[in-house]
Amino acid sequence: MENKSNSSCEGFFKDDIMKGVCIALVVVFLFASGNFLGSLTNVKKNTAVETEDPVVITTTAAPQTTAPTTAPTTAPTSEAPAGNETADTTAAPAADTTTAAPASDAPSTGAPQSKAEIVAYFNDAANKVKTEATQVVRNYEDNQHNPEKLVLPSALQSIGEGLIGKFLKRNDTPVTMATKDEIVAGFPVSGQTYSSKLTDADVKEATCTDEGSNYSIKLVLNDCVDPAEGTGVNAAFDIIKPSDVTDNAPMVTKFSCNYYNNTIECKVDKATGHMVSATYTQPIVLDVTAKVVLTLDATVGMTFIKDYTITY
């Protein structure tokens, strides 16, 4: 059994991962400033200054505005049979055969329907992990570098990509948490006695599907930047605090973290209300400014995925 022991970077963000990313950035920054290749200092400085422009944080292109194109196609078809009486008689049975009535019967099974209901149900199930679970197994963690989000001076792009990707790997070794303290420390939100304080205002999308003995719940959270403790993404996920980076890389003068499309997918046993499995997927973009000799900016994209099985 492997114990979870986290210091400055809890839960998703272990010391070795964050240090690795910081080391990679530091090497890149040193290389750019010219200190890394001493005799070529002036040349490197000039190159870095010239290529310092492209420092735009890439945000998610989540605006799915293609949906409206399906709406106009359905509108004209319902307009066609308007003047005929026979068309009216066929319209009545069509309305009767709609599955709207059976769909409205679904709530009688106890499944939460509205976003607020689904979030409240999820909170209850998630919080029982900390209070009632006897064992939590983290089945795997997949730490991914998102190179399409990496923005560095152009001459350093490939160097930074290789270095950062080296520290972000998938780990398929299971980690078992079998005591109350281990579960509180290791299951998100790490170190807290709760797993979720989400409100419906924190959630962009919520779905609940009846799968027989289980409900399958999916939550997609609203994007946010550097949320305060217990709010936004940090109401259900671990976050990276500025100190997680600055403690490992003191030359970092500015740090910000953009969380986008953070998603939780879980199954809840209908009979007990216990969450029995969960997958947390957390894409983030770090926005970093560091000063070595030159002041350099970078953005780094990463996705952290963790998968859990819970028993009671």
PDB file of C-alpha atoms in Angstrom:
ATOM      1  CA  MET A   1       0.000   0.000   0.000  1.00  0.00           C
ATOM      2  CA  GLU A   2       1.332   3.403  -0.945  1.00  0.00           C
ATOM      3  CA  ASN A   3       0.642   6.339   1.309  1.00  0.00           C
ATOM      4  CA  LYS A   4      -0.246   9.716  -0.070  1.00  0.00           C
ATOM      5  CA  SER A   5       2.031  12.325   1.364  1.00  0.00           C
ATOM      6  CA  ASN A   6       1.808  15.819  -0.073  1.00  0.00           C
ATOM      7  CA  SER A   7       3.461  18.966   1.173  1.00  0.00           C
ATOM      8  CA  SER A   8       3.143  22.179  -0.810  1.00  0.00           C
ATOM      9  CA  CYS A   9       1.442  20.542  -3.814  1.00  0.00           C
ATOM     10  CA  GLU A  10      -1.471  18.440  -2.649  1.00  0.00           C
ATOM     11  CA  GLY A  11      -3.696  16.019  -4.522  1.00  0.00           C
ATOM     12  CA  PHE A  12      -3.275  16.542  -8.236  1.00  0.00           C
ATOM     13  CA  PHE A  13      -0.064  18.492  -7.938  1.00  0.00           C
ATOM     14  CA  LYS A  14       2.792  16.504  -6.448  1.00  0.00           C
ATOM     15  CA  ASP A  15       6.116  18.168  -5.692  1.00  0.00           C
ATOM     16  CA  ASP A  16       7.984  16.224  -8.367  1.00  0.00           C
ATOM     17  CA  ILE A  17       5.555  17.203 -11.128  1.00  0.00           C
ATOM     18  CA  MET A  18       5.473  20.883 -10.248  1.00  0.00           C
ATOM     19  CA  LYS A  19       9.227  20.984  -9.676  1.00  0.00           C
ATOM     20  CA  GLY A  20       9.736  19.332 -13.042  1.00  0.00           C
ATOM     21  CA  VAL A  21       7.628  21.942 -14.809  1.00  0.00           C
ATOM     22  CA  CYS A  22       9.409  24.723 -12.939  1.00  0.00           C
ATOM     23  CA  ILE A  23      12.838  23.267 -13.730  1.00  0.00           C
ATOM     24  CA  ALA A  24      11.888  23.046 -17.391  1.00  0.00           C
ATOM     25  CA  LEU A  25      10.761  26.679 -17.402  1.00  0.00           C
ATOM     26  CA  VAL A  26      13.870  27.802 -15.554  1.00  0.00           C
ATOM     27  CA  VAL A  27      16.129  26.026 -18.062  1.00  0.00           C
ATOM     28  CA  VAL A  28      14.207  27.640 -20.909  1.00  0.00           C
ATOM     29  CA  PHE A  29      14.403  31.070 -19.263  1.00  0.00           C
ATOM     30  CA  LEU A  30      18.118  30.684 -18.574  1.00  0.00           C
ATOM     31  CA  PHE A  31      18.731  29.583 -22.122  1.00  0.00           C
ATOM     32  CA  ALA A  32      16.801  32.585 -23.417  1.00  0.00           C
ATOM     33  CA  SER A  33      18.607  35.060 -21.195  1.00  0.00           C
ATOM     34  CA  GLY A  34      21.961  33.826 -22.376  1.00  0.00           C
ATOM     35  CA  ASN A  35      23.272  32.727 -18.967  1.00  0.00           C
ATOM     36  CA  PHE A  36      22.874  29.117 -20.001  1.00  0.00           C
ATOM     37  CA  LEU A  37      25.417  29.539 -22.806  1.00  0.00           C
ATOM     38  CA  GLY A  38      27.814  32.014 -21.197  1.00  0.00           C
ATOM     39  CA  SER A  39      29.955  32.954 -24.176  1.00  0.00           C
ATOM     40  CA  LEU A  40      26.891  33.704 -26.334  1.00  0.00           C
ATOM     41  CA  THR A  41      25.169  35.981 -23.826  1.00  0.00           C
ATOM     42  CA  ASN A  42      24.669  38.972 -26.098  1.00  0.00           C
ATOM     43  CA  VAL A  43      23.425  36.897 -29.007  1.00  0.00           C
ATOM     44  CA  LYS A  44      20.903  35.028 -26.871  1.00  0.00           C
ATOM     45  CA  LYS A  45      19.674  38.233 -25.236  1.00  0.00           C
ATOM     46  CA  ASN A  46      18.965  39.827 -28.598  1.00  0.00           C
ATOM     47  CA  THR A  47      17.138  36.745 -29.888  1.00  0.00           C
ATOM     48  CA  ALA A  48      15.026  36.494 -26.748  1.00  0.00           C
ATOM     49  CA  VAL A  49      14.058  40.164 -26.801  1.00  0.00           C
ATOM     50  CA  GLU A  50      13.061  39.995 -30.447  1.00  0.00           C
ATOM     51  CA  THR A  51      10.955  36.868 -30.012  1.00  0.00           C
ATOM     52  CA  GLU A  52       9.388  37.865 -26.742  1.00  0.00           C
ATOM     53  CA  ASP A  53       6.182  39.114 -28.373  1.00  0.00           C
ATOM     54  CA  PRO A  54       4.034  35.989 -28.709  1.00  0.00           C
ATOM     55  CA  VAL A  55       2.786  35.757 -25.113  1.00  0.00           C
ATOM     56  CA  VAL A  56      -0.939  35.352 -25.447  1.00  0.00           C
ATOM     57  CA  ILE A  57      -2.830  33.051 -23.102  1.00  0.00           C
ATOM     58  CA  THR A  58      -4.828  30.671 -25.226  1.00  0.00           C
ATOM     59  CA  THR A  59      -8.319  30.242 -23.935  1.00  0.00           C
ATOM     60  CA  THR A  60     -10.622  27.396 -24.795  1.00  0.00           C
ATOM     61  CA  ALA A  61     -12.590  27.728 -27.972  1.00  0.00           C
ATOM     62  CA  ALA A  62     -15.663  26.354 -26.258  1.00  0.00           C
ATOM     63  CA  PRO A  63     -18.282  28.566 -27.979  1.00  0.00           C
ATOM     64  CA  GLN A  64     -20.305  25.869 -29.704  1.00  0.00           C
ATOM     65  CA  THR A  65     -22.417  28.138 -31.861  1.00  0.00           C
ATOM     66  CA  THR A  66     -23.138  25.467 -34.452  1.00  0.00           C
ATOM     67  CA  ALA A  67     -26.150  24.223 -32.446  1.00  0.00           C
ATOM     68  CA  PRO A  68     -28.561  26.927 -33.753  1.00  0.00           C
ATOM     69  CA  THR A  69     -28.308  25.481 -37.274  1.00  0.00           C
ATOM     70  CA  THR A  70     -30.371  22.461 -36.193  1.00  0.00           C
ATOM     71  CA  ALA A  71     -33.188  24.637 -34.807  1.00  0.00           C
ATOM     72  CA  PRO A  72     -34.236  26.284 -38.102  1.00  0.00           C
ATOM     73  CA  THR A  73     -34.548  22.888 -39.830  1.00  0.00           C
ATOM     74  CA  THR A  74     -37.209  21.665 -37.401  1.00  0.00           C
ATOM     75  CA  ALA A  75     -39.204  24.932 -37.434  1.00  0.00           C
ATOM     76  CA  PRO A  76     -40.239  24.918 -41.129  1.00  0.00           C
ATOM     77  CA  THR A  77     -41.499  21.289 -41.050  1.00  0.00           C
ATOM     78  CA  SER A  78     -44.010  22.025 -38.279  1.00  0.00           C
ATOM     79  CA  GLU A  79     -45.246  25.072 -40.260  1.00  0.00           C
ATOM     80  CA  ALA A  80     -46.157  23.136 -43.459  1.00  0.00           C
ATOM     81  CA  PRO A  81     -49.430  21.376 -42.464  1.00  0.00           C
ATOM     82  CA  ALA A  82     -51.287  24.502 -41.258  1.00  0.00           C
ATOM     83  CA  GLY A  83     -54.299  25.058 -43.536  1.00  0.00           C
ATOM     84  CA  ASN A  84     -55.641  21.477 -43.929  1.00  0.00           C
ATOM     85  CA  GLU A  85     -58.106  19.863 -41.576  1.00  0.00           C
ATOM     86  CA  THR A  86     -56.720  16.416 -42.264  1.00  0.00           C
ATOM     87  CA  ALA A  87     -53.345  17.770 -41.338  1.00  0.00           C
ATOM     88  CA  ASP A  88     -54.865  18.819 -37.980  1.00  0.00           C
ATOM     89  CA  THR A  89     -56.136  15.315 -37.267  1.00  0.00           C
ATOM     90  CA  THR A  90     -52.748  13.798 -37.974  1.00  0.00           C
ATOM     91  CA  ALA A  91     -51.132  16.491 -35.822  1.00  0.00           C
ATOM     92  CA  ALA A  92     -53.164  15.445 -32.773  1.00  0.00           C
ATOM     93  CA  PRO A  93     -52.006  11.794 -32.744  1.00  0.00           C
ATOM     94  CA  ALA A  94     -48.426  12.981 -33.384  1.00  0.00           C
ATOM     95  CA  ALA A  95     -48.616  15.046 -30.204  1.00  0.00           C
ATOM     96  CA  ASP A  96     -49.991  12.036 -28.320  1.00  0.00           C
ATOM     97  CA  THR A  97     -47.122   9.765 -29.388  1.00  0.00           C
ATOM     98  CA  THR A  98     -44.442  12.202 -28.216  1.00  0.00           C
ATOM     99  CA  THR A  99     -42.261  10.842 -25.455  1.00  0.00           C
ATOM    100  CA  ALA A 100     -42.587  14.082 -23.491  1.00  0.00           C
ATOM    101  CA  ALA A 101     -45.087  12.539 -21.059  1.00  0.00           C
ATOM    102  CA  PRO A 102     -42.991   9.432 -20.292  1.00  0.00           C
ATOM    103  CA  ALA A 103     -39.897  11.669 -19.988  1.00  0.00           C
ATOM    104  CA  SER A 104     -41.640  13.736 -17.321  1.00  0.00           C
ATOM    105  CA  ASP A 105     -42.294  10.472 -15.436  1.00  0.00           C
ATOM    106  CA  ALA A 106     -38.512  10.010 -15.006  1.00  0.00           C
ATOM    107  CA  PRO A 107     -38.321  12.160 -11.831  1.00  0.00           C
ATOM    108  CA  SER A 108     -40.536   9.613 -10.048  1.00  0.00           C
ATOM    109  CA  THR A 109     -37.538   7.237 -10.081  1.00  0.00           C
ATOM    110  CA  GLY A 110     -35.714   9.697  -7.853  1.00  0.00           C
ATOM    111  CA  ALA A 111     -33.235  10.877 -10.482  1.00  0.00           C
ATOM    112  CA  PRO A 112     -32.310  14.549 -10.089  1.00  0.00           C
ATOM    113  CA  GLN A 113     -33.312  16.521 -13.179  1.00  0.00           C
ATOM    114  CA  SER A 114     -32.403  20.216 -12.989  1.00  0.00           C
ATOM    115  CA  LYS A 115     -28.830  21.466 -12.757  1.00  0.00           C
ATOM    116  CA  ALA A 116     -29.378  22.562  -9.148  1.00  0.00           C
ATOM    117  CA  GLU A 117     -30.787  19.138  -8.214  1.00  0.00           C
ATOM    118  CA  ILE A 118     -27.941  17.259  -9.904  1.00  0.00           C
ATOM    119  CA  VAL A 119     -25.286  19.429  -8.223  1.00  0.00           C
ATOM    120  CA  ALA A 120     -26.917  18.993  -4.796  1.00  0.00           C
ATOM    121  CA  TYR A 121     -27.145  15.222  -5.317  1.00  0.00           C
ATOM    122  CA  PHE A 122     -23.516  15.085  -6.454  1.00  0.00           C
ATOM    123  CA  ASN A 123     -22.356  17.091  -3.419  1.00  0.00           C
ATOM    124  CA  ASP A 124     -24.097  14.684  -1.054  1.00  0.00           C
ATOM    125  CA  ALA A 125     -22.595  11.608  -2.747  1.00  0.00           C
ATOM    126  CA  ALA A 126     -19.110  13.134  -3.041  1.00  0.00           C
ATOM    127  CA  ASN A 127     -19.009  14.243   0.583  1.00  0.00           C
ATOM    128  CA  LYS A 128     -19.916  10.728   1.747  1.00  0.00           C
ATOM    129  CA  VAL A 129     -16.548   9.597   0.348  1.00  0.00           C
ATOM    130  CA  LYS A 130     -14.791  11.533   3.130  1.00  0.00           C
ATOM    131  CA  THR A 131     -17.192  10.447   5.883  1.00  0.00           C
ATOM    132  CA  GLU A 132     -18.287   6.901   4.980  1.00  0.00           C
ATOM    133  CA  ALA A 133     -15.819   5.291   2.547  1.00  0.00           C
ATOM    134  CA  THR A 134     -13.608   2.527   3.933  1.00  0.00           C
ATOM    135  CA  GLN A 135     -11.236   2.492   0.968  1.00  0.00           C
ATOM    136  CA  VAL A 136     -10.427   4.669  -2.034  1.00  0.00           C
ATOM    137  CA  VAL A 137      -8.160   3.416  -4.821  1.00  0.00           C
ATOM    138  CA  ARG A 138      -6.661   5.867  -7.238  1.00  0.00           C
ATOM    139  CA  ASN A 139      -6.503   3.560 -10.251  1.00  0.00           C
ATOM    140  CA  TYR A 140      -4.285   5.795 -12.369  1.00  0.00           C
ATOM    141  CA  GLU A 141      -3.208   9.356 -12.923  1.00  0.00           C
ATOM    142  CA  ASP A 142      -2.487  10.748 -16.349  1.00  0.00           C
ATOM    143  CA  ASN A 143      -0.496  13.975 -16.345  1.00  0.00           C
ATOM    144  CA  GLN A 144      -0.450  15.395 -19.863  1.00  0.00           C
ATOM    145  CA  HIS A 145       1.379  18.256 -21.481  1.00  0.00           C
ATOM    146  CA  ASN A 146      -0.766  20.188 -23.958  1.00  0.00           C
ATOM    147  CA  PRO A 147       1.823  21.468 -26.439  1.00  0.00           C
ATOM    148  CA  GLU A 148      -0.790  23.444 -28.393  1.00  0.00           C
ATOM    149  CA  LYS A 149      -1.143  25.691 -25.328  1.00  0.00           C
ATOM    150  CA  LEU A 150       2.599  26.272 -24.911  1.00  0.00           C
ATOM    151  CA  VAL A 151       3.667  29.807 -25.796  1.00  0.00           C
ATOM    152  CA  LEU A 152       7.367  30.715 -25.633  1.00  0.00           C
ATOM    153  CA  PRO A 153       9.680  32.839 -27.742  1.00  0.00           C
ATOM    154  CA  SER A 154       9.734  30.978 -31.055  1.00  0.00           C
ATOM    155  CA  ALA A 155      13.391  29.931 -30.836  1.00  0.00           C
ATOM    156  CA  LEU A 156      12.672  28.181 -27.542  1.00  0.00           C
ATOM    157  CA  GLN A 157       9.338  26.555 -28.342  1.00  0.00           C
ATOM    158  CA  SER A 158      10.666  23.092 -29.192  1.00  0.00           C
ATOM    159  CA  ILE A 159      13.138  23.088 -26.264  1.00  0.00           C
ATOM    160  CA  GLY A 160      10.389  23.980 -23.784  1.00  0.00           C
ATOM    161  CA  GLU A 161       7.994  21.423 -25.243  1.00  0.00           C
ATOM    162  CA  GLY A 162      10.493  18.594 -24.860  1.00  0.00           C
ATOM    163  CA  LEU A 163      11.515  19.538 -21.323  1.00  0.00           C
ATOM    164  CA  ILE A 164       8.016  20.039 -19.940  1.00  0.00           C
ATOM    165  CA  GLY A 165       6.641  16.904 -21.586  1.00  0.00           C
ATOM    166  CA  LYS A 166       9.396  14.912 -19.903  1.00  0.00           C
ATOM    167  CA  PHE A 167       7.927  15.558 -16.458  1.00  0.00           C
ATOM    168  CA  LEU A 168       4.276  14.938 -17.278  1.00  0.00           C
ATOM    169  CA  LYS A 169       3.548  11.225 -17.612  1.00  0.00           C
ATOM    170  CA  ARG A 170       0.848   8.632 -17.033  1.00  0.00           C
ATOM    171  CA  ASN A 171       1.153   6.507 -13.896  1.00  0.00           C
ATOM    172  CA  ASP A 172      -0.834   3.249 -13.838  1.00  0.00           C
ATOM    173  CA  THR A 173       0.354   2.137 -10.398  1.00  0.00           C
ATOM    174  CA  PRO A 174      -2.717   2.018  -8.116  1.00  0.00           C
ATOM    175  CA  VAL A 175      -2.611   3.986  -4.870  1.00  0.00           C
ATOM    176  CA  THR A 176      -4.777   2.677  -2.020  1.00  0.00           C
ATOM    177  CA  MET A 177      -6.140   4.958   0.690  1.00  0.00           C
ATOM    178  CA  ALA A 178      -7.475   2.755   3.477  1.00  0.00           C
ATOM    179  CA  THR A 179      -7.712   5.037   6.509  1.00  0.00           C
ATOM    180  CA  LYS A 180      -9.861   8.079   7.143  1.00  0.00           C
ATOM    181  CA  ASP A 181      -6.808  10.343   7.227  1.00  0.00           C
ATOM    182  CA  GLU A 182      -5.480   8.993   3.932  1.00  0.00           C
ATOM    183  CA  ILE A 183      -8.854   9.468   2.234  1.00  0.00           C
ATOM    184  CA  VAL A 184      -9.190  13.025   3.546  1.00  0.00           C
ATOM    185  CA  ALA A 185      -5.627  13.814   2.425  1.00  0.00           C
ATOM    186  CA  GLY A 186      -5.747  12.085  -0.946  1.00  0.00           C
ATOM    187  CA  PHE A 187      -9.255  12.386  -2.406  1.00  0.00           C
ATOM    188  CA  PRO A 188     -10.214  15.802  -3.773  1.00  0.00           C
ATOM    189  CA  VAL A 189     -10.498  18.319  -2.353  1.00  0.00           C
ATOM    190  CA  SER A 190      -7.197  17.160  -0.795  1.00  0.00           C
ATOM    191  CA  GLY A 191      -6.736  17.879   2.885  1.00  0.00           C
ATOM    192  CA  GLN A 192     -10.356  18.997   3.329  1.00  0.00           C
ATOM    193  CA  THR A 193     -13.093  17.106   5.162  1.00  0.00           C
ATOM    194  CA  TYR A 194     -15.427  17.783   2.216  1.00  0.00           C
ATOM    195  CA  SER A 195     -15.228  16.651  -1.402  1.00  0.00           C
ATOM    196  CA  SER A 196     -17.495  19.274  -2.910  1.00  0.00           C
ATOM    197  CA  LYS A 197     -18.985  22.645  -2.104  1.00  0.00           C
ATOM    198  CA  LEU A 198     -20.184  23.258  -5.660  1.00  0.00           C
ATOM    199  CA  THR A 199     -23.199  25.434  -6.347  1.00  0.00           C
ATOM    200  CA  ASP A 200     -25.178  25.394  -9.577  1.00  0.00           C
ATOM    201  CA  ALA A 201     -23.556  28.771 -10.367  1.00  0.00           C
ATOM    202  CA  ASP A 202     -20.161  27.002 -10.509  1.00  0.00           C
ATOM    203  CA  VAL A 203     -21.379  24.467 -13.066  1.00  0.00           C
ATOM    204  CA  LYS A 204     -21.692  25.002 -16.803  1.00  0.00           C
ATOM    205  CA  GLU A 205     -23.213  21.601 -17.611  1.00  0.00           C
ATOM    206  CA  ALA A 206     -24.813  18.894 -15.463  1.00  0.00           C
ATOM    207  CA  THR A 207     -26.306  15.598 -16.622  1.00  0.00           C
ATOM    208  CA  CYS A 208     -27.641  12.610 -14.724  1.00  0.00           C
ATOM    209  CA  THR A 209     -28.395   9.320 -16.500  1.00  0.00           C
ATOM    210  CA  ASP A 210     -30.296   6.438 -14.928  1.00  0.00           C
ATOM    211  CA  GLU A 211     -28.272   3.255 -15.536  1.00  0.00           C
ATOM    212  CA  GLY A 212     -30.372   0.836 -13.517  1.00  0.00           C
ATOM    213  CA  SER A 213     -28.699   0.385 -10.159  1.00  0.00           C
ATOM    214  CA  ASN A 214     -26.509   3.496 -10.630  1.00  0.00           C
ATOM    215  CA  TYR A 215     -26.850   7.109 -11.660  1.00  0.00           C
ATOM    216  CA  SER A 216     -24.140   8.331 -14.005  1.00  0.00           C
ATOM    217  CA  ILE A 217     -23.387  11.992 -13.350  1.00  0.00           C
ATOM    218  CA  LYS A 218     -21.283  14.367 -15.410  1.00  0.00           C
ATOM    219  CA  LEU A 219     -20.435  17.902 -14.339  1.00  0.00           C
ATOM    220  CA  VAL A 220     -18.528  20.435 -16.436  1.00  0.00           C
ATOM    221  CA  LEU A 221     -17.448  23.429 -14.374  1.00  0.00           C
ATOM    222  CA  ASN A 222     -17.346  27.058 -15.420  1.00  0.00           C
ATOM    223  CA  ASP A 223     -13.951  28.398 -16.450  1.00  0.00           C
ATOM    224  CA  CYS A 224     -12.181  30.464 -13.824  1.00  0.00           C
ATOM    225  CA  VAL A 225      -8.824  32.020 -12.989  1.00  0.00           C
ATOM    226  CA  ASP A 226      -7.132  31.572  -9.595  1.00  0.00           C
ATOM    227  CA  PRO A 227     -10.292  30.743  -7.595  1.00  0.00           C
ATOM    228  CA  ALA A 228     -10.365  31.441  -3.881  1.00  0.00           C
ATOM    229  CA  GLU A 229     -10.384  28.493  -1.499  1.00  0.00           C
ATOM    230  CA  GLY A 230     -13.645  26.547  -1.623  1.00  0.00           C
ATOM    231  CA  THR A 231     -15.027  28.499  -4.581  1.00  0.00           C
ATOM    232  CA  GLY A 232     -15.356  27.871  -8.320  1.00  0.00           C
ATOM    233  CA  VAL A 233     -13.155  25.001  -9.475  1.00  0.00           C
ATOM    234  CA  ASN A 234     -11.587  24.812  -5.999  1.00  0.00           C
ATOM    235  CA  ALA A 235     -14.993  23.829  -4.592  1.00  0.00           C
ATOM    236  CA  ALA A 236     -14.425  20.300  -5.992  1.00  0.00           C
ATOM    237  CA  PHE A 237     -10.886  20.187  -7.449  1.00  0.00           C
ATOM    238  CA  ASP A 238      -7.422  20.801  -6.102  1.00  0.00           C
ATOM    239  CA  ILE A 239      -5.797  23.898  -7.544  1.00  0.00           C
ATOM    240  CA  ILE A 240      -2.254  25.150  -8.040  1.00  0.00           C
ATOM    241  CA  LYS A 241      -1.492  27.997  -5.677  1.00  0.00           C
ATOM    242  CA  PRO A 242       1.020  30.667  -6.691  1.00  0.00           C
ATOM    243  CA  SER A 243       3.286  29.481  -3.866  1.00  0.00           C
ATOM    244  CA  ASP A 244       3.432  26.007  -5.472  1.00  0.00           C
ATOM    245  CA  VAL A 245       5.372  27.592  -8.320  1.00  0.00           C
ATOM    246  CA  THR A 246       7.208  30.481  -6.648  1.00  0.00           C
ATOM    247  CA  ASP A 247       8.551  28.260  -3.844  1.00  0.00           C
ATOM    248  CA  ASN A 248      10.198  26.023  -6.441  1.00  0.00           C
ATOM    249  CA  ALA A 249      11.220  28.782  -8.854  1.00  0.00           C
ATOM    250  CA  PRO A 250      11.908  32.060  -7.017  1.00  0.00           C
ATOM    251  CA  MET A 251      12.636  33.895 -10.271  1.00  0.00           C
ATOM    252  CA  VAL A 252       8.926  33.641 -11.165  1.00  0.00           C
ATOM    253  CA  THR A 253       7.561  37.141 -10.665  1.00  0.00           C
ATOM    254  CA  LYS A 254       4.013  36.590 -11.886  1.00  0.00           C
ATOM    255  CA  PHE A 255       1.861  33.496 -11.877  1.00  0.00           C
ATOM    256  CA  SER A 256      -1.739  32.861 -12.799  1.00  0.00           C
ATOM    257  CA  CYS A 257      -3.711  29.729 -13.583  1.00  0.00           C
ATOM    258  CA  ASN A 258      -6.690  29.420 -15.916  1.00  0.00           C
ATOM    259  CA  TYR A 259      -8.942  26.382 -15.345  1.00  0.00           C
ATOM    260  CA  TYR A 260     -11.182  25.455 -18.267  1.00  0.00           C
ATOM    261  CA  ASN A 261     -13.620  22.596 -18.930  1.00  0.00           C
ATOM    262  CA  ASN A 262     -12.788  20.900 -15.621  1.00  0.00           C
ATOM    263  CA  THR A 263     -14.983  17.793 -15.642  1.00  0.00           C
ATOM    264  CA  ILE A 264     -16.111  15.198 -13.101  1.00  0.00           C
ATOM    265  CA  GLU A 265     -17.721  11.949 -14.218  1.00  0.00           C
ATOM    266  CA  CYS A 266     -18.940   9.596 -11.530  1.00  0.00           C
ATOM    267  CA  LYS A 267     -21.323   6.756 -10.740  1.00  0.00           C
ATOM    268  CA  VAL A 268     -23.549   6.818  -7.663  1.00  0.00           C
ATOM    269  CA  ASP A 269     -25.296   3.758  -6.259  1.00  0.00           C
ATOM    270  CA  LYS A 270     -29.026   4.564  -6.267  1.00  0.00           C
ATOM    271  CA  ALA A 271     -29.848   2.463  -3.198  1.00  0.00           C
ATOM    272  CA  THR A 272     -27.256   4.044  -0.881  1.00  0.00           C
ATOM    273  CA  GLY A 273     -26.360   7.383  -2.475  1.00  0.00           C
ATOM    274  CA  HIS A 274     -22.699   6.315  -2.367  1.00  0.00           C
ATOM    275  CA  MET A 275     -20.293   7.440  -5.065  1.00  0.00           C
ATOM    276  CA  VAL A 276     -18.627   4.224  -6.262  1.00  0.00           C
ATOM    277  CA  SER A 277     -16.315   5.549  -8.985  1.00  0.00           C
ATOM    278  CA  ALA A 278     -15.137   8.910 -10.258  1.00  0.00           C
ATOM    279  CA  THR A 279     -12.867  10.408 -12.897  1.00  0.00           C
ATOM    280  CA  TYR A 280     -11.594  13.964 -12.461  1.00  0.00           C
ATOM    281  CA  THR A 281     -10.257  15.693 -15.595  1.00  0.00           C
ATOM    282  CA  GLN A 282      -8.590  19.065 -15.143  1.00  0.00           C
ATOM    283  CA  PRO A 283      -7.190  21.063 -18.068  1.00  0.00           C
ATOM    284  CA  ILE A 284      -5.272  24.163 -16.994  1.00  0.00           C
ATOM    285  CA  VAL A 285      -3.111  26.880 -18.524  1.00  0.00           C
ATOM    286  CA  LEU A 286      -0.329  28.439 -16.453  1.00  0.00           C
ATOM    287  CA  ASP A 287       0.604  32.021 -17.244  1.00  0.00           C
ATOM    288  CA  VAL A 288       4.123  32.679 -15.948  1.00  0.00           C
ATOM    289  CA  THR A 289       6.447  35.672 -15.996  1.00  0.00           C
ATOM    290  CA  ALA A 290      10.025  35.127 -14.823  1.00  0.00           C
ATOM    291  CA  LYS A 291      12.998  37.409 -14.485  1.00  0.00           C
ATOM    292  CA  VAL A 292      16.504  36.020 -14.803  1.00  0.00           C
ATOM    293  CA  VAL A 293      18.395  38.678 -16.734  1.00  0.00           C
ATOM    294  CA  LEU A 294      15.580  39.370 -19.129  1.00  0.00           C
ATOM    295  CA  THR A 295      11.906  39.326 -18.242  1.00  0.00           C
ATOM    296  CA  LEU A 296      10.285  36.489 -20.148  1.00  0.00           C
ATOM    297  CA  ASP A 297       6.686  35.310 -20.403  1.00  0.00           C
ATOM    298  CA  ALA A 298       5.366  31.824 -21.017  1.00  0.00           C
ATOM    299  CA  THR A 299       2.096  29.947 -20.973  1.00  0.00           C
ATOM    300  CA  VAL A 300       2.043  26.216 -20.302  1.00  0.00           C
ATOM    301  CA  GLY A 301      -0.960  23.943 -20.862  1.00  0.00           C
ATOM    302  CA  MET A 302      -1.446  20.759 -18.854  1.00  0.00           C
ATOM    303  CA  THR A 303      -4.246  18.279 -18.212  1.00  0.00           C
ATOM    304  CA  PHE A 304      -4.410  16.185 -15.038  1.00  0.00           C
ATOM    305  CA  ILE A 305      -6.682  13.124 -14.990  1.00  0.00           C
ATOM    306  CA  LYS A 306      -7.314  10.903 -11.964  1.00  0.00           C
ATOM    307  CA  ASP A 307      -9.556   7.874 -11.769  1.00  0.00           C
ATOM    308  CA  TYR A 308     -10.924   6.456  -8.498  1.00  0.00           C
ATOM    309  CA  THR A 309     -12.832   3.441  -7.222  1.00  0.00           C
ATOM    310  CA  ILE A 310     -14.563   3.811  -3.843  1.00  0.00           C
ATOM    311  CA  THR A 311     -15.814   1.140  -1.437  1.00  0.00           C
ATOM    312  CA  TYR A 312     -17.815   1.400   1.805  1.00  0.00           C
TER     313      TYR A 312
END
